[in-house]
Short mmCIF file of C-alpha atoms in Angstrom, two decimals:
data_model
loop_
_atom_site.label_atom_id
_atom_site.label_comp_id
_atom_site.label_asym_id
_atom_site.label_seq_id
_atom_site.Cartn_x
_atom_site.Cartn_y
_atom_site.Cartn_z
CA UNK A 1032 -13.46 -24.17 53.14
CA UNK A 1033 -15.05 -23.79 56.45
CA UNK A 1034 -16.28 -19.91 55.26
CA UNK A 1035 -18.13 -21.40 52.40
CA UNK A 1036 -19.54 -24.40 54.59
CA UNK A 1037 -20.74 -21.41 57.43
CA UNK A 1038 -22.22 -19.36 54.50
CA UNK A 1039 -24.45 -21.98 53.05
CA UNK A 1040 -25.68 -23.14 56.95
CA UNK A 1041 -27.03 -19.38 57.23
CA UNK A 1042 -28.47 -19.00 53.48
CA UNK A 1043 -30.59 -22.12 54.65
CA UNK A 1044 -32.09 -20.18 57.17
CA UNK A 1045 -32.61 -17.36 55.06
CA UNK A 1046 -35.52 -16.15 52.40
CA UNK A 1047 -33.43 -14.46 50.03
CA UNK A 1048 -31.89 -17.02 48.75
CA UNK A 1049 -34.60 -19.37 48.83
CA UNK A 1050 -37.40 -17.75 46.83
CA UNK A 1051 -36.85 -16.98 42.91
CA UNK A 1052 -33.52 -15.46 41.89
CA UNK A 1053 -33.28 -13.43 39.02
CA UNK A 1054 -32.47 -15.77 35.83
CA UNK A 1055 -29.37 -14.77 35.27
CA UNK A 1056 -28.12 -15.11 38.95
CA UNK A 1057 -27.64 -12.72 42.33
CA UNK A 1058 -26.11 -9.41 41.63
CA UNK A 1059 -23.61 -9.98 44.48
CA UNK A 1060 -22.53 -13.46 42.51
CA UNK A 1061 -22.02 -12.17 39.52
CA UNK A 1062 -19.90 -8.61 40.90
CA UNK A 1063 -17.95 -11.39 42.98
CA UNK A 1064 -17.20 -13.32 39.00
CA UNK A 1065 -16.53 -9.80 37.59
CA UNK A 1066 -14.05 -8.53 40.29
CA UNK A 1067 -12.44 -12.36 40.38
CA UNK A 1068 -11.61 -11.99 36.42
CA UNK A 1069 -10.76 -8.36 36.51
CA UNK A 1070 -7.94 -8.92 39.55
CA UNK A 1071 -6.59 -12.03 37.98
CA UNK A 1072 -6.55 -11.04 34.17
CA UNK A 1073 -7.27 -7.41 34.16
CA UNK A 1074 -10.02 -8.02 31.82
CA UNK A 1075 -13.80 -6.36 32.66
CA UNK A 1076 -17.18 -7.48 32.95
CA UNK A 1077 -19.90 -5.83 33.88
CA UNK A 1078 -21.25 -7.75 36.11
CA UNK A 1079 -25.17 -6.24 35.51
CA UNK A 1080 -24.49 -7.32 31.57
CA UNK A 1081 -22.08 -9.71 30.87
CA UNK A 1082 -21.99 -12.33 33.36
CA UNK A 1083 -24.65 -14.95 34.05
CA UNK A 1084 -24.80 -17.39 36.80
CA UNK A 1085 -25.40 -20.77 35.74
CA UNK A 1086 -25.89 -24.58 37.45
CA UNK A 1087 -22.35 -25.50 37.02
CA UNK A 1088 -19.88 -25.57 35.09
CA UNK A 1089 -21.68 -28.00 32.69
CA UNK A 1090 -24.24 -25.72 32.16
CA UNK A 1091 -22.02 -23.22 31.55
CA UNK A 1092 -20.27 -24.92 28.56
CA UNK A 1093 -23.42 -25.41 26.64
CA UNK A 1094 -25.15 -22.00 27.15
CA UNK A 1095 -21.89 -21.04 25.54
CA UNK A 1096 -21.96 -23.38 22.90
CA UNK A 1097 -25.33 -22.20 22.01
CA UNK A 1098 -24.65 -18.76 21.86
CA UNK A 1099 -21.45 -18.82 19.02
CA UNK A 1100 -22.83 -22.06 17.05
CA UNK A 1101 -25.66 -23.70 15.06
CA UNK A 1102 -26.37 -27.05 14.14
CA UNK A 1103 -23.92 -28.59 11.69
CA UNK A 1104 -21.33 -25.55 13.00
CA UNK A 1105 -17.76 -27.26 13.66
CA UNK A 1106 -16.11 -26.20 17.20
CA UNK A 1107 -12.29 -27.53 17.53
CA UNK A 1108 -11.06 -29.45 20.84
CA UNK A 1109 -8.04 -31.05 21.35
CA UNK A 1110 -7.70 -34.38 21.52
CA UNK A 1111 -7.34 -35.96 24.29
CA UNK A 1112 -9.70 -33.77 26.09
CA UNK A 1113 -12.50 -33.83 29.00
CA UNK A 1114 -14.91 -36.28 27.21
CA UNK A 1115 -18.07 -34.09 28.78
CA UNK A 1116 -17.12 -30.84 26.79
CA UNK A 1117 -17.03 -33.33 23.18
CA UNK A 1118 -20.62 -34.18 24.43
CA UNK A 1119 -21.54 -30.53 24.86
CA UNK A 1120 -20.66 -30.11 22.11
CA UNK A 1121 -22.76 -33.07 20.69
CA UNK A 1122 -25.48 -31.68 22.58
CA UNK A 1123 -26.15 -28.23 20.99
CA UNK A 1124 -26.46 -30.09 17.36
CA UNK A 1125 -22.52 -28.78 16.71
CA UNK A 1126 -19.73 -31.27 15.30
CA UNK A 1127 -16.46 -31.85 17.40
CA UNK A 1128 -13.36 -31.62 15.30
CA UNK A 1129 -10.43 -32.44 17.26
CA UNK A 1130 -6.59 -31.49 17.14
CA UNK A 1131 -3.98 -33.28 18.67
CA UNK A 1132 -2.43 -32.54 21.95
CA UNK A 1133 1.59 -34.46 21.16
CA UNK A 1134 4.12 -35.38 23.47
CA UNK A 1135 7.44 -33.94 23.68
CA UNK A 1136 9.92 -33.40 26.28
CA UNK A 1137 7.91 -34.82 29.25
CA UNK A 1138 4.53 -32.65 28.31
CA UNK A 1139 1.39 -32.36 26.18
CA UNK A 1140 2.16 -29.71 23.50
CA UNK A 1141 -0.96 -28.36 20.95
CA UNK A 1142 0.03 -29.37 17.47
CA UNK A 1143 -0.33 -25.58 15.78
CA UNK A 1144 0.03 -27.01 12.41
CA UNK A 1145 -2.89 -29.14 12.87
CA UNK A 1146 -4.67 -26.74 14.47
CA UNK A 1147 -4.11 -24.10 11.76
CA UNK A 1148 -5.47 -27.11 9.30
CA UNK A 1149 -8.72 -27.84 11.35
CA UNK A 1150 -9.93 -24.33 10.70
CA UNK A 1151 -12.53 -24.31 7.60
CA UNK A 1152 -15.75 -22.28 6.47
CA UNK A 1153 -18.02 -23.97 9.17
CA UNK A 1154 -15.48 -23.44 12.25
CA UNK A 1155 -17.31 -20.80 14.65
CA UNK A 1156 -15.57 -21.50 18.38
CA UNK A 1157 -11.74 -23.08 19.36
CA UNK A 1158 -12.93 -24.70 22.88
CA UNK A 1159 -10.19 -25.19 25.41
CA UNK A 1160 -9.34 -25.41 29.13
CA UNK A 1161 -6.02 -24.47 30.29
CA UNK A 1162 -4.99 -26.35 32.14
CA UNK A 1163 -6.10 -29.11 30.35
CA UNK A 1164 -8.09 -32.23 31.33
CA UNK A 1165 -7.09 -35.34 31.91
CA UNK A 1166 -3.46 -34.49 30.54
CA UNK A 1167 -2.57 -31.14 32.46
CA UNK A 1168 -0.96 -29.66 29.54
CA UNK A 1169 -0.52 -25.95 30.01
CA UNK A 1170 -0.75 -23.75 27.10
CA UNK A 1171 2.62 -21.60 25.86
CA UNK A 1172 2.75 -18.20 24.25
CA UNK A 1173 3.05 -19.74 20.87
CA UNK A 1174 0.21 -21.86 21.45
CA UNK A 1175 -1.82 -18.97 22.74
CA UNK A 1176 -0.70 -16.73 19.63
CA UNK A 1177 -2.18 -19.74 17.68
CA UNK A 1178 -5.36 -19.80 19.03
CA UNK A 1179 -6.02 -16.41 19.19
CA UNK A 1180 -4.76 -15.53 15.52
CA UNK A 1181 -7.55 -18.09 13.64
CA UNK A 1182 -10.28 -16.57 16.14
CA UNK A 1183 -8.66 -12.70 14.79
CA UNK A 1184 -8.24 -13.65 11.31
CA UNK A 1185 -11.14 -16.01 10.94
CA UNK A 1186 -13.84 -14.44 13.18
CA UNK A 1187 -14.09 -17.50 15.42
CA UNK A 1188 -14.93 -17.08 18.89
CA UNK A 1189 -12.99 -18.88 21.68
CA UNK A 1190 -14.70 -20.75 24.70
CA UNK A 1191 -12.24 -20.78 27.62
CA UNK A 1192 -12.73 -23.26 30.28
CA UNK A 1193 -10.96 -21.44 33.63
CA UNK A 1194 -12.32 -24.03 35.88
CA UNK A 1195 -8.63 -24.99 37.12
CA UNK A 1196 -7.06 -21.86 35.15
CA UNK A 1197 -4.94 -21.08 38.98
CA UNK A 1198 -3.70 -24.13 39.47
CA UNK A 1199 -0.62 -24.33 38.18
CA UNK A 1200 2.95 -25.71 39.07
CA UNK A 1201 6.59 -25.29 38.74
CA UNK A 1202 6.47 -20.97 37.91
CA UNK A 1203 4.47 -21.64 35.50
CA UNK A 1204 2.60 -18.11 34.26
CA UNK A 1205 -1.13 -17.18 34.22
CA UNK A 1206 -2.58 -15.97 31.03
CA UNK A 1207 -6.40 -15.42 30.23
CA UNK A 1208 -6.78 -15.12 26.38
CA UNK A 1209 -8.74 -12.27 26.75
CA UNK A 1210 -5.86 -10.17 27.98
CA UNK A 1211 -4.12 -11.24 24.44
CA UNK A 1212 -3.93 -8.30 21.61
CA UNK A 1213 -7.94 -7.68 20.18
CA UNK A 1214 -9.15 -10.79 21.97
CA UNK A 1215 -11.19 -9.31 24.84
CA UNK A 1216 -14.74 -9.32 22.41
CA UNK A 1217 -13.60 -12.90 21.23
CA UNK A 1218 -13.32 -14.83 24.66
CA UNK A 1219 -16.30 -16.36 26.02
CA UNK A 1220 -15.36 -17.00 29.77
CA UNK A 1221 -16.86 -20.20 31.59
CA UNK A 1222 -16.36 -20.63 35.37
CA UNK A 1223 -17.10 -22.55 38.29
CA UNK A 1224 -16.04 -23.13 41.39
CA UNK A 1225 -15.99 -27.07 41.14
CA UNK A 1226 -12.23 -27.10 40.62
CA UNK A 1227 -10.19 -24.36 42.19
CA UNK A 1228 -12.57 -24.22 45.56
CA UNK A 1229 -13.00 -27.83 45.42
CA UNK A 1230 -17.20 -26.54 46.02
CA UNK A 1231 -18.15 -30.21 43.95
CA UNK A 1232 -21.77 -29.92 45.51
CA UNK A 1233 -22.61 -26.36 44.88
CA UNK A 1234 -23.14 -26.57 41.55
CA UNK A 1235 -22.43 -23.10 40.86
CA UNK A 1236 -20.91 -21.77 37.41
CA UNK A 1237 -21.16 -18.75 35.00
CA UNK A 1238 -20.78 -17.52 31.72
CA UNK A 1239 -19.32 -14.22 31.25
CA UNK A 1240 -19.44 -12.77 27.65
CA UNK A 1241 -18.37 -9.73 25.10
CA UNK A 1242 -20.89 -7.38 24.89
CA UNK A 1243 -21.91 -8.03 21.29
CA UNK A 1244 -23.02 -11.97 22.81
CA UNK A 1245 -24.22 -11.15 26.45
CA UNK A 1246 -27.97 -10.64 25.50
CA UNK A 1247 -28.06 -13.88 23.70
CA UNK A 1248 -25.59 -15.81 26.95
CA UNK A 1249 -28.37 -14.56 29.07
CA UNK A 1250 -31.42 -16.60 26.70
CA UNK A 1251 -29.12 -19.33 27.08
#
């Protein structure tokens, strides 16, 4: 957008946001990623605490990853997926286990029984974006109930990938899995705005976290 174009022109000229930031990103940033989630989802962050501003969205993924696993941990995808969030998780030392994402009626639908199956003693995160990359599948209620009943009854966190979490066709409803029933400390939010503002070059993401995880999302 031309606003965002004008903005960065002046910040060039500028000292502030030239010199060293503070590591976990501008306090006007990360308000702007607090209010953004709170309007859409109704969710808060505080924005001093719980978000941190990272170099992308890619960054974003594995300062996430790092924070809810260890080496050897398993985190569940589906499959197919975005190959770079398999390699994230690759890259923290974590194992991939994937779930498949099945045809019917014209769309991608998460296989819940598989899913439910996937979950074992080393699971610690479900990742997902919604929608989903490269098949656009948009996850339903029951889908959604899925998820967020193995992270309730299993103590697994979930990573959501909202890069493209507005764009959505045909009525189809926005839900943030936070917003679900005893999700909100569960939810691990990762954000850029690659996708949505079509900003490619910023290279501007964030993390924002539950309380109990923000200390250890801003080390990451």
């Amino acid at each position: 957008a031309e606003s965002a174009l004008r903005a960065t022109r002046e910040a060039v000229g500028q000292d502030d946001p030239n010199s060293w930031l503070p590591f976990t990103g501008k306090a006007d940033l990360r308000r702007a990623v607090a209010d953004q989630i709170k309007q859409r989802s109704g969710v808060t962050f505080d924005p001093d605490r719980q978000v941190v501003i990272t170099c992308g969205e890619g960054d974003a993924m594995v300062d996430a990853l790092f924070v809810v696993t260890d080496t050897g941990d398993e985190v569940i995808l589906t499959d197919p997926t975005y190959a770079g969030m398999i390699n994230r998780v690759r890259i923290v030392g974590a194992v991939p286990r994937l779930v498949p994402l099945r045809p019917e009626s014209g769309e991608w639908r998460l296989d819940t029984e598989a899913l439910v199956a996937a979950v074992n003693d080393r699971t610690r995160a479900i990742f997902v974006p919604n929608p989903g990359m490269p098949t656009g599948n948009h996850l339903n209620d029951e889908e959604w109930d899925a998820i967020a009943s193995i992270c309730r009854e299993r103590d697994v966190s979930l990573i959501y990938l909202a890069w493209m979490e507005r764009i959505l066709f045909d009525g189809r409803p926005y839900r943030h899995p936070a917003s679900l029933p005893d999700m909100a400390d569960r939810v691990i939010h990762v954000g850029c705005v690659t996708m949505e503002q079509r900003m490619i070059g910023w290279r501007i993401g964030w993390v924002a976290s539950p309380p109990d995880l923000a200390d250890d999302a801003a080390r990451a």
